[in-house]
PDB file of C-alpha atoms in Angstrom:
ATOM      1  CA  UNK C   1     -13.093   0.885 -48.107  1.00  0.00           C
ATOM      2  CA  UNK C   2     -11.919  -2.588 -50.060  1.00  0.00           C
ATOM      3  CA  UNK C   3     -14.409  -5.404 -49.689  1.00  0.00           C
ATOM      4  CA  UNK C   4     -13.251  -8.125 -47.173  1.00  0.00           C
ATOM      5  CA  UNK C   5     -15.382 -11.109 -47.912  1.00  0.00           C
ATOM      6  CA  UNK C   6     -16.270 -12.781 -50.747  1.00  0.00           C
ATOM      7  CA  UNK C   7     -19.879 -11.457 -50.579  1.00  0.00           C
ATOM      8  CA  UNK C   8     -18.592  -7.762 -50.324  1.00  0.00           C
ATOM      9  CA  UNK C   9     -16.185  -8.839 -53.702  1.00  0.00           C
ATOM     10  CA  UNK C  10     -19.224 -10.149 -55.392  1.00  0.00           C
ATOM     11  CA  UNK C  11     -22.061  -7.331 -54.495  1.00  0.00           C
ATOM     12  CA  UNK C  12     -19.381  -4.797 -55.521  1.00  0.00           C
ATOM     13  CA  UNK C  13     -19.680  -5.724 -59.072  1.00  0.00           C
ATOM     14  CA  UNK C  14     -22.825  -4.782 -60.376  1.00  0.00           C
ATOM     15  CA  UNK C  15     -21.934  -1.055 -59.776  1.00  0.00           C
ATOM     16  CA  UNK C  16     -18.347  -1.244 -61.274  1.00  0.00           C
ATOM     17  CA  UNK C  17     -20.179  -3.040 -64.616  1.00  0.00           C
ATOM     18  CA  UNK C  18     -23.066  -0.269 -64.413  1.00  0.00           C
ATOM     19  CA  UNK C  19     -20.047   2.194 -64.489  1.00  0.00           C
ATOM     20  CA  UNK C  20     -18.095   0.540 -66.798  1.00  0.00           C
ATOM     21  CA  UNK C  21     -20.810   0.689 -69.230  1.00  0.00           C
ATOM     22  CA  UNK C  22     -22.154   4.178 -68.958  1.00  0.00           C
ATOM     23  CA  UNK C  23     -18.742   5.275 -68.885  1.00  0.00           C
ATOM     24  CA  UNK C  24     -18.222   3.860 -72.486  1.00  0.00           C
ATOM     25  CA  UNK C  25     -21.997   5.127 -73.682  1.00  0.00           C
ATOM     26  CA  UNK C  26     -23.063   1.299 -74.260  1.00  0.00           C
ATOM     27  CA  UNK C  27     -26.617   1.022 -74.205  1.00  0.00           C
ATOM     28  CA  UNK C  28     -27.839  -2.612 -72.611  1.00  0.00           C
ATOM     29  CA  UNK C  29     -29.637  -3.366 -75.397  1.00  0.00           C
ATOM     30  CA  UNK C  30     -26.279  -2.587 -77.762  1.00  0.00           C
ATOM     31  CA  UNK C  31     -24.510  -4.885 -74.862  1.00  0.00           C
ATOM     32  CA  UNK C  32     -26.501  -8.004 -75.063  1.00  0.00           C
ATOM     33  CA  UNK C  33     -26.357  -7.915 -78.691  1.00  0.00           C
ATOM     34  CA  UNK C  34     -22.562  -7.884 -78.582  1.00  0.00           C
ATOM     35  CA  UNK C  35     -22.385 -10.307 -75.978  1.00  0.00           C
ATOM     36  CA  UNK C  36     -25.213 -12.680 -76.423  1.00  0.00           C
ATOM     37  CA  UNK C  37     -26.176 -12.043 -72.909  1.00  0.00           C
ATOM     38  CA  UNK C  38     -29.584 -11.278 -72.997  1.00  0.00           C
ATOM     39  CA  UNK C  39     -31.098  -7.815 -71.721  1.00  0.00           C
ATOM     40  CA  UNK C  40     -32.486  -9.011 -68.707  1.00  0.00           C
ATOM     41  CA  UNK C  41     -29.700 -10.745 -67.228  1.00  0.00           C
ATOM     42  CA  UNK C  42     -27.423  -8.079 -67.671  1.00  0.00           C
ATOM     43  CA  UNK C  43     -29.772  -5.358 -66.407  1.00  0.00           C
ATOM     44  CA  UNK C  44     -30.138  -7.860 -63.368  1.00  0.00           C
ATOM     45  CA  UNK C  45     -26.916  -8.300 -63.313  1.00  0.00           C
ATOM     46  CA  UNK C  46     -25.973  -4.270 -62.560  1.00  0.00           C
ATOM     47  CA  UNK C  47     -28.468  -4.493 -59.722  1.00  0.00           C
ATOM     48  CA  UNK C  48     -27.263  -7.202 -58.025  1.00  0.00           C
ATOM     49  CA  UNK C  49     -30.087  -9.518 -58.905  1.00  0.00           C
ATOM     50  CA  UNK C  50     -28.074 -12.022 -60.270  1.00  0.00           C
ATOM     51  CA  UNK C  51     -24.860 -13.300 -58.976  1.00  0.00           C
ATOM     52  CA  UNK C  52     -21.779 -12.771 -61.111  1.00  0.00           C
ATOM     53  CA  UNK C  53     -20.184 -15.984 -63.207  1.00  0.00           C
ATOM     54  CA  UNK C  54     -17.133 -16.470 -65.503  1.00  0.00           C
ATOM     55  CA  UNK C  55     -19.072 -17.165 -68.124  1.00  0.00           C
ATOM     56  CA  UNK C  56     -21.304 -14.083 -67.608  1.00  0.00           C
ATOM     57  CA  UNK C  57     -18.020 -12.371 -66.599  1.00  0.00           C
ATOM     58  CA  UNK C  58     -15.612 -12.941 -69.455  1.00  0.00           C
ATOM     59  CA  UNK C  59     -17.756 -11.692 -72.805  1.00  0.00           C
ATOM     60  CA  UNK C  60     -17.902  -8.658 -70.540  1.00  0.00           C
ATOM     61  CA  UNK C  61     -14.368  -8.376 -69.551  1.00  0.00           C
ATOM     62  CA  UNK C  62     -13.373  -8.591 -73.590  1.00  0.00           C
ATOM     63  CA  UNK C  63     -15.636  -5.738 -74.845  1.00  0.00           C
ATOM     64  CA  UNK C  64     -14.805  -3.759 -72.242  1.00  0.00           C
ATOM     65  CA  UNK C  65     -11.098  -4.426 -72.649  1.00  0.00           C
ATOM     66  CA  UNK C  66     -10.300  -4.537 -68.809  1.00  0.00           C
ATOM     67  CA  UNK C  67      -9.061  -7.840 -66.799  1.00  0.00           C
ATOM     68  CA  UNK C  68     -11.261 -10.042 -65.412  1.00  0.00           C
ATOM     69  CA  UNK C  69      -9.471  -8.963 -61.881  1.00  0.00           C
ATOM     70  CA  UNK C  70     -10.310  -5.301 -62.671  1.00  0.00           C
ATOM     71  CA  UNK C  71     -13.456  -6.453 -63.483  1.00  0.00           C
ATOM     72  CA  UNK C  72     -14.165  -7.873 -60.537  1.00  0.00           C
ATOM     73  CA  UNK C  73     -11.794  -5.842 -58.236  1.00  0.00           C
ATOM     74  CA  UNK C  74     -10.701  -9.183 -56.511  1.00  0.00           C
ATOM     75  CA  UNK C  75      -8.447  -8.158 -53.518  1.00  0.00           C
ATOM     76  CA  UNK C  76      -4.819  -8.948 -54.546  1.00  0.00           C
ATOM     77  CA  UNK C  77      -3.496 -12.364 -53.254  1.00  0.00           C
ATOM     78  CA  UNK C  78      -0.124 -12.721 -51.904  1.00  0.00           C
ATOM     79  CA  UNK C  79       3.140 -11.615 -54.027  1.00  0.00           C
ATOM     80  CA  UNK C  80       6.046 -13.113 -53.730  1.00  0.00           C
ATOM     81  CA  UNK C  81       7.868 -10.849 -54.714  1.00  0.00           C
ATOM     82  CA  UNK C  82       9.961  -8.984 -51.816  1.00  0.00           C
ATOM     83  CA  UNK C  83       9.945  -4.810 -51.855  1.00  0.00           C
ATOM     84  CA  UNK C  84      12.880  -4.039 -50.344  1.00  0.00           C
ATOM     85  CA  UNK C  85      13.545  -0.304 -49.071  1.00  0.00           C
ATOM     86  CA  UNK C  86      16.979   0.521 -48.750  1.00  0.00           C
ATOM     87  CA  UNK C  87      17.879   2.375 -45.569  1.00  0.00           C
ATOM     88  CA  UNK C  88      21.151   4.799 -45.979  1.00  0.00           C
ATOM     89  CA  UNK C  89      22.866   5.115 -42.741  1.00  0.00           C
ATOM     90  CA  UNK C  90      26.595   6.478 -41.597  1.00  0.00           C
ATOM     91  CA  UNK C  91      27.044   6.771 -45.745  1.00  0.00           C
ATOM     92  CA  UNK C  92      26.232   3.079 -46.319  1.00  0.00           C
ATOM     93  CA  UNK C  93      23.265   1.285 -47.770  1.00  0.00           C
ATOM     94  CA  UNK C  94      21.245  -1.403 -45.736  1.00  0.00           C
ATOM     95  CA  UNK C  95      18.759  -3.498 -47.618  1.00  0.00           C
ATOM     96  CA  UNK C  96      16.353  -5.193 -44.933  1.00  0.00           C
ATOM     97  CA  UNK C  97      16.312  -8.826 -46.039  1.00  0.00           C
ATOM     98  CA  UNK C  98      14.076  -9.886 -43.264  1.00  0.00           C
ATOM     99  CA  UNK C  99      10.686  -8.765 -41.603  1.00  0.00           C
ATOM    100  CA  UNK C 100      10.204 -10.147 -37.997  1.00  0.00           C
ATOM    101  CA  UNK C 101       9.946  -8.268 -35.310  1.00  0.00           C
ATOM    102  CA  UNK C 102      12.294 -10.153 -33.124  1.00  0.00           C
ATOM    103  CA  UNK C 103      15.162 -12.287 -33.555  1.00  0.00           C
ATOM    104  CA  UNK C 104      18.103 -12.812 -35.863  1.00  0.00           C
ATOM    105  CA  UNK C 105      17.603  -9.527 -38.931  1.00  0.00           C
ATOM    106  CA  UNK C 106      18.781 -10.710 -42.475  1.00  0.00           C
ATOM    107  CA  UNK C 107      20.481  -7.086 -44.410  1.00  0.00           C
ATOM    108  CA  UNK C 108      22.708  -6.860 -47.249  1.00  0.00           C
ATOM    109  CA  UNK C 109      24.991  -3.940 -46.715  1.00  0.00           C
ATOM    110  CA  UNK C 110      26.700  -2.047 -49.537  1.00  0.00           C
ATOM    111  CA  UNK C 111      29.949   0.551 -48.406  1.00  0.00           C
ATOM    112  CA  UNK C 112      30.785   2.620 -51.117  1.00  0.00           C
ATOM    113  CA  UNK C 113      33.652   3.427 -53.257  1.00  0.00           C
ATOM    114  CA  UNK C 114      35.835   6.278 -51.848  1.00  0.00           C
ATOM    115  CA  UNK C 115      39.099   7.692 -53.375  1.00  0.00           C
ATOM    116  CA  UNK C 116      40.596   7.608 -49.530  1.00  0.00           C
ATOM    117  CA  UNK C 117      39.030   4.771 -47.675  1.00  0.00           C
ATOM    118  CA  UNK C 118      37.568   6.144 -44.173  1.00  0.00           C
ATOM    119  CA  UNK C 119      39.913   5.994 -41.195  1.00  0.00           C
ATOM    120  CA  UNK C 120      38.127   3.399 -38.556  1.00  0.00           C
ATOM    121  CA  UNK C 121      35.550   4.981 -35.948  1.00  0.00           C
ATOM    122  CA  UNK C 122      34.648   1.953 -33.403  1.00  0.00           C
ATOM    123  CA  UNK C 123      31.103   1.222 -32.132  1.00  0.00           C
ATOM    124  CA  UNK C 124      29.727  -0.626 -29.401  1.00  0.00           C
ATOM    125  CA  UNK C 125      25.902  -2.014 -28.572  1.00  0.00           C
ATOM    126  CA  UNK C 126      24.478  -4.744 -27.618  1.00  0.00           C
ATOM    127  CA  UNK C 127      23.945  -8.178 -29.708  1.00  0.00           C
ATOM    128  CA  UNK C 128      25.627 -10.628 -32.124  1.00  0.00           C
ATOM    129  CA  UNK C 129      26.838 -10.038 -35.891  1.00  0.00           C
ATOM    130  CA  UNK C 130      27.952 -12.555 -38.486  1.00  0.00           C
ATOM    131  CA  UNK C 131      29.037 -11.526 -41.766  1.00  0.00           C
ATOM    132  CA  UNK C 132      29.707 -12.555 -45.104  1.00  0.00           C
ATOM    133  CA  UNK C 133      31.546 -10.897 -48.142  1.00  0.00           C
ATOM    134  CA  UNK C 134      30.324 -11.027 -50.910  1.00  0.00           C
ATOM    135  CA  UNK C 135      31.858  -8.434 -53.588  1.00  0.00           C
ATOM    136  CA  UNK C 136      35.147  -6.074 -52.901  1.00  0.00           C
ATOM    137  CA  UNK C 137      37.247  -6.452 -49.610  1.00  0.00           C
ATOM    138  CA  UNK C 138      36.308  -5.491 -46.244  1.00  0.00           C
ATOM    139  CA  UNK C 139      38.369  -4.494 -43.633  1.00  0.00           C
ATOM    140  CA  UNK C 140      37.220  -5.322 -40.068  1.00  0.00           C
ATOM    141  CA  UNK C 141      38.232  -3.653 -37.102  1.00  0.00           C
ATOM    142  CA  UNK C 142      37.283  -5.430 -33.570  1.00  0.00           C
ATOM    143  CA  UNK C 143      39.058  -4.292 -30.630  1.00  0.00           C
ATOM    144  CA  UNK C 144      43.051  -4.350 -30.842  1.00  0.00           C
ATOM    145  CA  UNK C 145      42.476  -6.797 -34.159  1.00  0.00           C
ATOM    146  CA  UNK C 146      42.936  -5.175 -37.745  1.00  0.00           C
ATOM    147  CA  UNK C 147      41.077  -7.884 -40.095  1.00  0.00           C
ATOM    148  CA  UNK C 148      41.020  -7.814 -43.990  1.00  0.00           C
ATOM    149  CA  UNK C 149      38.247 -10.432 -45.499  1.00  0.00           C
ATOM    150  CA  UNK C 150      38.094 -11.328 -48.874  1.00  0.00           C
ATOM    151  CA  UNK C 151      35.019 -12.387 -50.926  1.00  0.00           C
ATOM    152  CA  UNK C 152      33.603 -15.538 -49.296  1.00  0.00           C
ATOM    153  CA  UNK C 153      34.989 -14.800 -45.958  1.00  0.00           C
ATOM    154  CA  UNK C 154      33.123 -14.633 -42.913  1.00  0.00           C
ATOM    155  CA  UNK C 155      33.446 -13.641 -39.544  1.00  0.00           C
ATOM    156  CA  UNK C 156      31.100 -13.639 -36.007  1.00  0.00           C
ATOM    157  CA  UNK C 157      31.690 -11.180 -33.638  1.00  0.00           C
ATOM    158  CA  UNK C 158      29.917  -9.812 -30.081  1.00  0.00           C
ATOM    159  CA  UNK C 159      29.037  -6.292 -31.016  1.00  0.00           C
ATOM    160  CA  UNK C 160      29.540  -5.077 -27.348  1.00  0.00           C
ATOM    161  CA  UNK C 161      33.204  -5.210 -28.376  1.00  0.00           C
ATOM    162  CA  UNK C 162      34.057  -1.870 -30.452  1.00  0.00           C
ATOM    163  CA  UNK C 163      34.202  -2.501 -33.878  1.00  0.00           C
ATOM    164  CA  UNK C 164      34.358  -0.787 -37.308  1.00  0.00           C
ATOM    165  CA  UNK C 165      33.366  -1.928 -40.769  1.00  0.00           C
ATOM    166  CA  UNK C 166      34.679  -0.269 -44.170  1.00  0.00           C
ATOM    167  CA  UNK C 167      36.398  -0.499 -47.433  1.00  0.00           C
ATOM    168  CA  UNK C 168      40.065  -2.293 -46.846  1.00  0.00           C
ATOM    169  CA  UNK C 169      40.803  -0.331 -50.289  1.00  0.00           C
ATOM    170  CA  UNK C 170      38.654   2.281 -51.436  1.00  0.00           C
ATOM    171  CA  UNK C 171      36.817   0.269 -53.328  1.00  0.00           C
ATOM    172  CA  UNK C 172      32.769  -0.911 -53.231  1.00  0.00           C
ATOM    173  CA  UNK C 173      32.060  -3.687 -50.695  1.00  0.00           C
ATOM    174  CA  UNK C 174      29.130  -6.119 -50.543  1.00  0.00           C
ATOM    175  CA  UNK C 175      28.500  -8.601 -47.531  1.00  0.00           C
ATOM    176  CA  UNK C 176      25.264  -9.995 -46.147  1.00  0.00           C
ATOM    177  CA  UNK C 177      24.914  -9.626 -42.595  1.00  0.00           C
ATOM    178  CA  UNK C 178      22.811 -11.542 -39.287  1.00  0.00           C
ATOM    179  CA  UNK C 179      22.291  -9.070 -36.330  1.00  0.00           C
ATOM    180  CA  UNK C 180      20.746 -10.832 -33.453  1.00  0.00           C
ATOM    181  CA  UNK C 181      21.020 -10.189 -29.358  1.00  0.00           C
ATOM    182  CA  UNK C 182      23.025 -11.372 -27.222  1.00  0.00           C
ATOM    183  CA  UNK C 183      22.838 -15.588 -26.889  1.00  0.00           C
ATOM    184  CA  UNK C 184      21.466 -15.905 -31.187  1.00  0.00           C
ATOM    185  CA  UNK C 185      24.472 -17.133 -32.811  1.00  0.00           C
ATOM    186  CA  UNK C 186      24.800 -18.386 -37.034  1.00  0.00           C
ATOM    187  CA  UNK C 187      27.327 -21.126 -36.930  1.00  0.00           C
ATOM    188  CA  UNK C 188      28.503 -22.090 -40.765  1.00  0.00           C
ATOM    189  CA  UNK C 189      30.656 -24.719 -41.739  1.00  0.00           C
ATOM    190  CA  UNK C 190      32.384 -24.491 -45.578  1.00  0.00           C
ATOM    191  CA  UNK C 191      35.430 -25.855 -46.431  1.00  0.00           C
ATOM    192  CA  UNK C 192      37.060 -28.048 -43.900  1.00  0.00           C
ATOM    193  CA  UNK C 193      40.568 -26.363 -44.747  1.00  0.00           C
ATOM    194  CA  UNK C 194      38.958 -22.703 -43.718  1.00  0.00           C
ATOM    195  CA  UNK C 195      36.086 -23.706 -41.231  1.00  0.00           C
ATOM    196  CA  UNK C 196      38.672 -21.810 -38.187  1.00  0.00           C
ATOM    197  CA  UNK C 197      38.393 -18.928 -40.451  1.00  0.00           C
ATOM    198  CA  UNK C 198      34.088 -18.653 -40.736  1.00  0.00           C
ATOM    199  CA  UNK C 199      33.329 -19.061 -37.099  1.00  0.00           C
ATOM    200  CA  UNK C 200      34.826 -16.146 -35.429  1.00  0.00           C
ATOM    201  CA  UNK C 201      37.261 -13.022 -36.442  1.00  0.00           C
ATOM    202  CA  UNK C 202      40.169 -15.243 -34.754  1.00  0.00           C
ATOM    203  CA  UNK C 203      40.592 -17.407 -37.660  1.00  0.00           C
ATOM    204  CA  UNK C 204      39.746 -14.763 -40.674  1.00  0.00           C
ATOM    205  CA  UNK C 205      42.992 -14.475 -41.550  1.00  0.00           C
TER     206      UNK C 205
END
């Protein structure tokens, strides 16, 4: 099991330096000679005698060529960076750009090239979508309405309404969508000449 407190981190490395150094056949005696750390203090330092310090820390990271992290086996601190797991549905990729449980979900959806772009098969559930387009041209179906958007369009629709997303021409297309139920809305103003064109699929064309 991972320590959880900063006691359990610090009691947890006496062993790992015990290890560390049988593991390499260093004798304590050959260790404190290397280090300057004397005998004693490193022998009490395997047994948990004496508490762990950076500067008792770092001679012994060098010789034994690890990180002071490894070292210590710190548990890792937050990463920004964000894994994303794509999710390949209906022959399209959706990358999950968002992690709550509940309202609005953030995905950037990738359709596929195709060398005869799909004939339109209509959905309906329940909620909100807004869109953006980002690479290659989408065509959006929404009821009776036959929609072609453009990078940099957008368009808000209630997904109760059947509706159809695809390639307009075959070729890749790349959009950013918000999913949310029913009442969670994304209003977005751009240009002033085009803002009846990014608030609902009325004005996309």
């Amino acid at each position: 099991m991972e320590p959880t407190t900063d006691d359990d981190v610090l009691d947890a490395v006496g062993p790992r330096l015990r290890a560390l150094r049988r593991e390499r056949g260093i004798t304590l005696a050959d260790l404190a000679a290397t280090t300057g750390v004397s005998e004693s203090t490193l022998s009490r330092l395997e047994s948990g005698q004496r508490r762990p310090t950076l500067e008792l820390l770092l001679p012994l990271a060098r010789i034994y060529g690890v990180p002071l992290d490894d070292l210590v086996g710190a548990p890792r601190t937050g990463d920004p960076r964000i894994h994303l797991k794509p999710i390949r549905r209906f022959g399209m990729t959706f990358v999950p750009l968002s992690r709550r449980p509940g309202g609005v979900h953030a995905f950037k959806m990738i359709i596929p090239a195709r060398p005869v772009p799909l004939e339109p098969t209509p959905q309906t559930h329940e909620g909100v979508e807004w869109l953006y387009v980002l690479d290659g041209r989408l065509r959006l179906v929404i009821g009776e309405r036959d929609l072609t958007l453009p990078p940099g369009e957008a368009a808000e629709f209630d997904t109760s309404l059947p509706h159809w997303l695809g390639s307009a021409d075959g070729g890749a297309v790349e959009l950013l969508i918000l999913f949310g139920l029913q009442g969670v809305r994304a209003h977005v103003r751009t240009d002033p000449d085009r803002s009846s064109r990014t608030e609902s699929p009325r004005g996309t064309r």
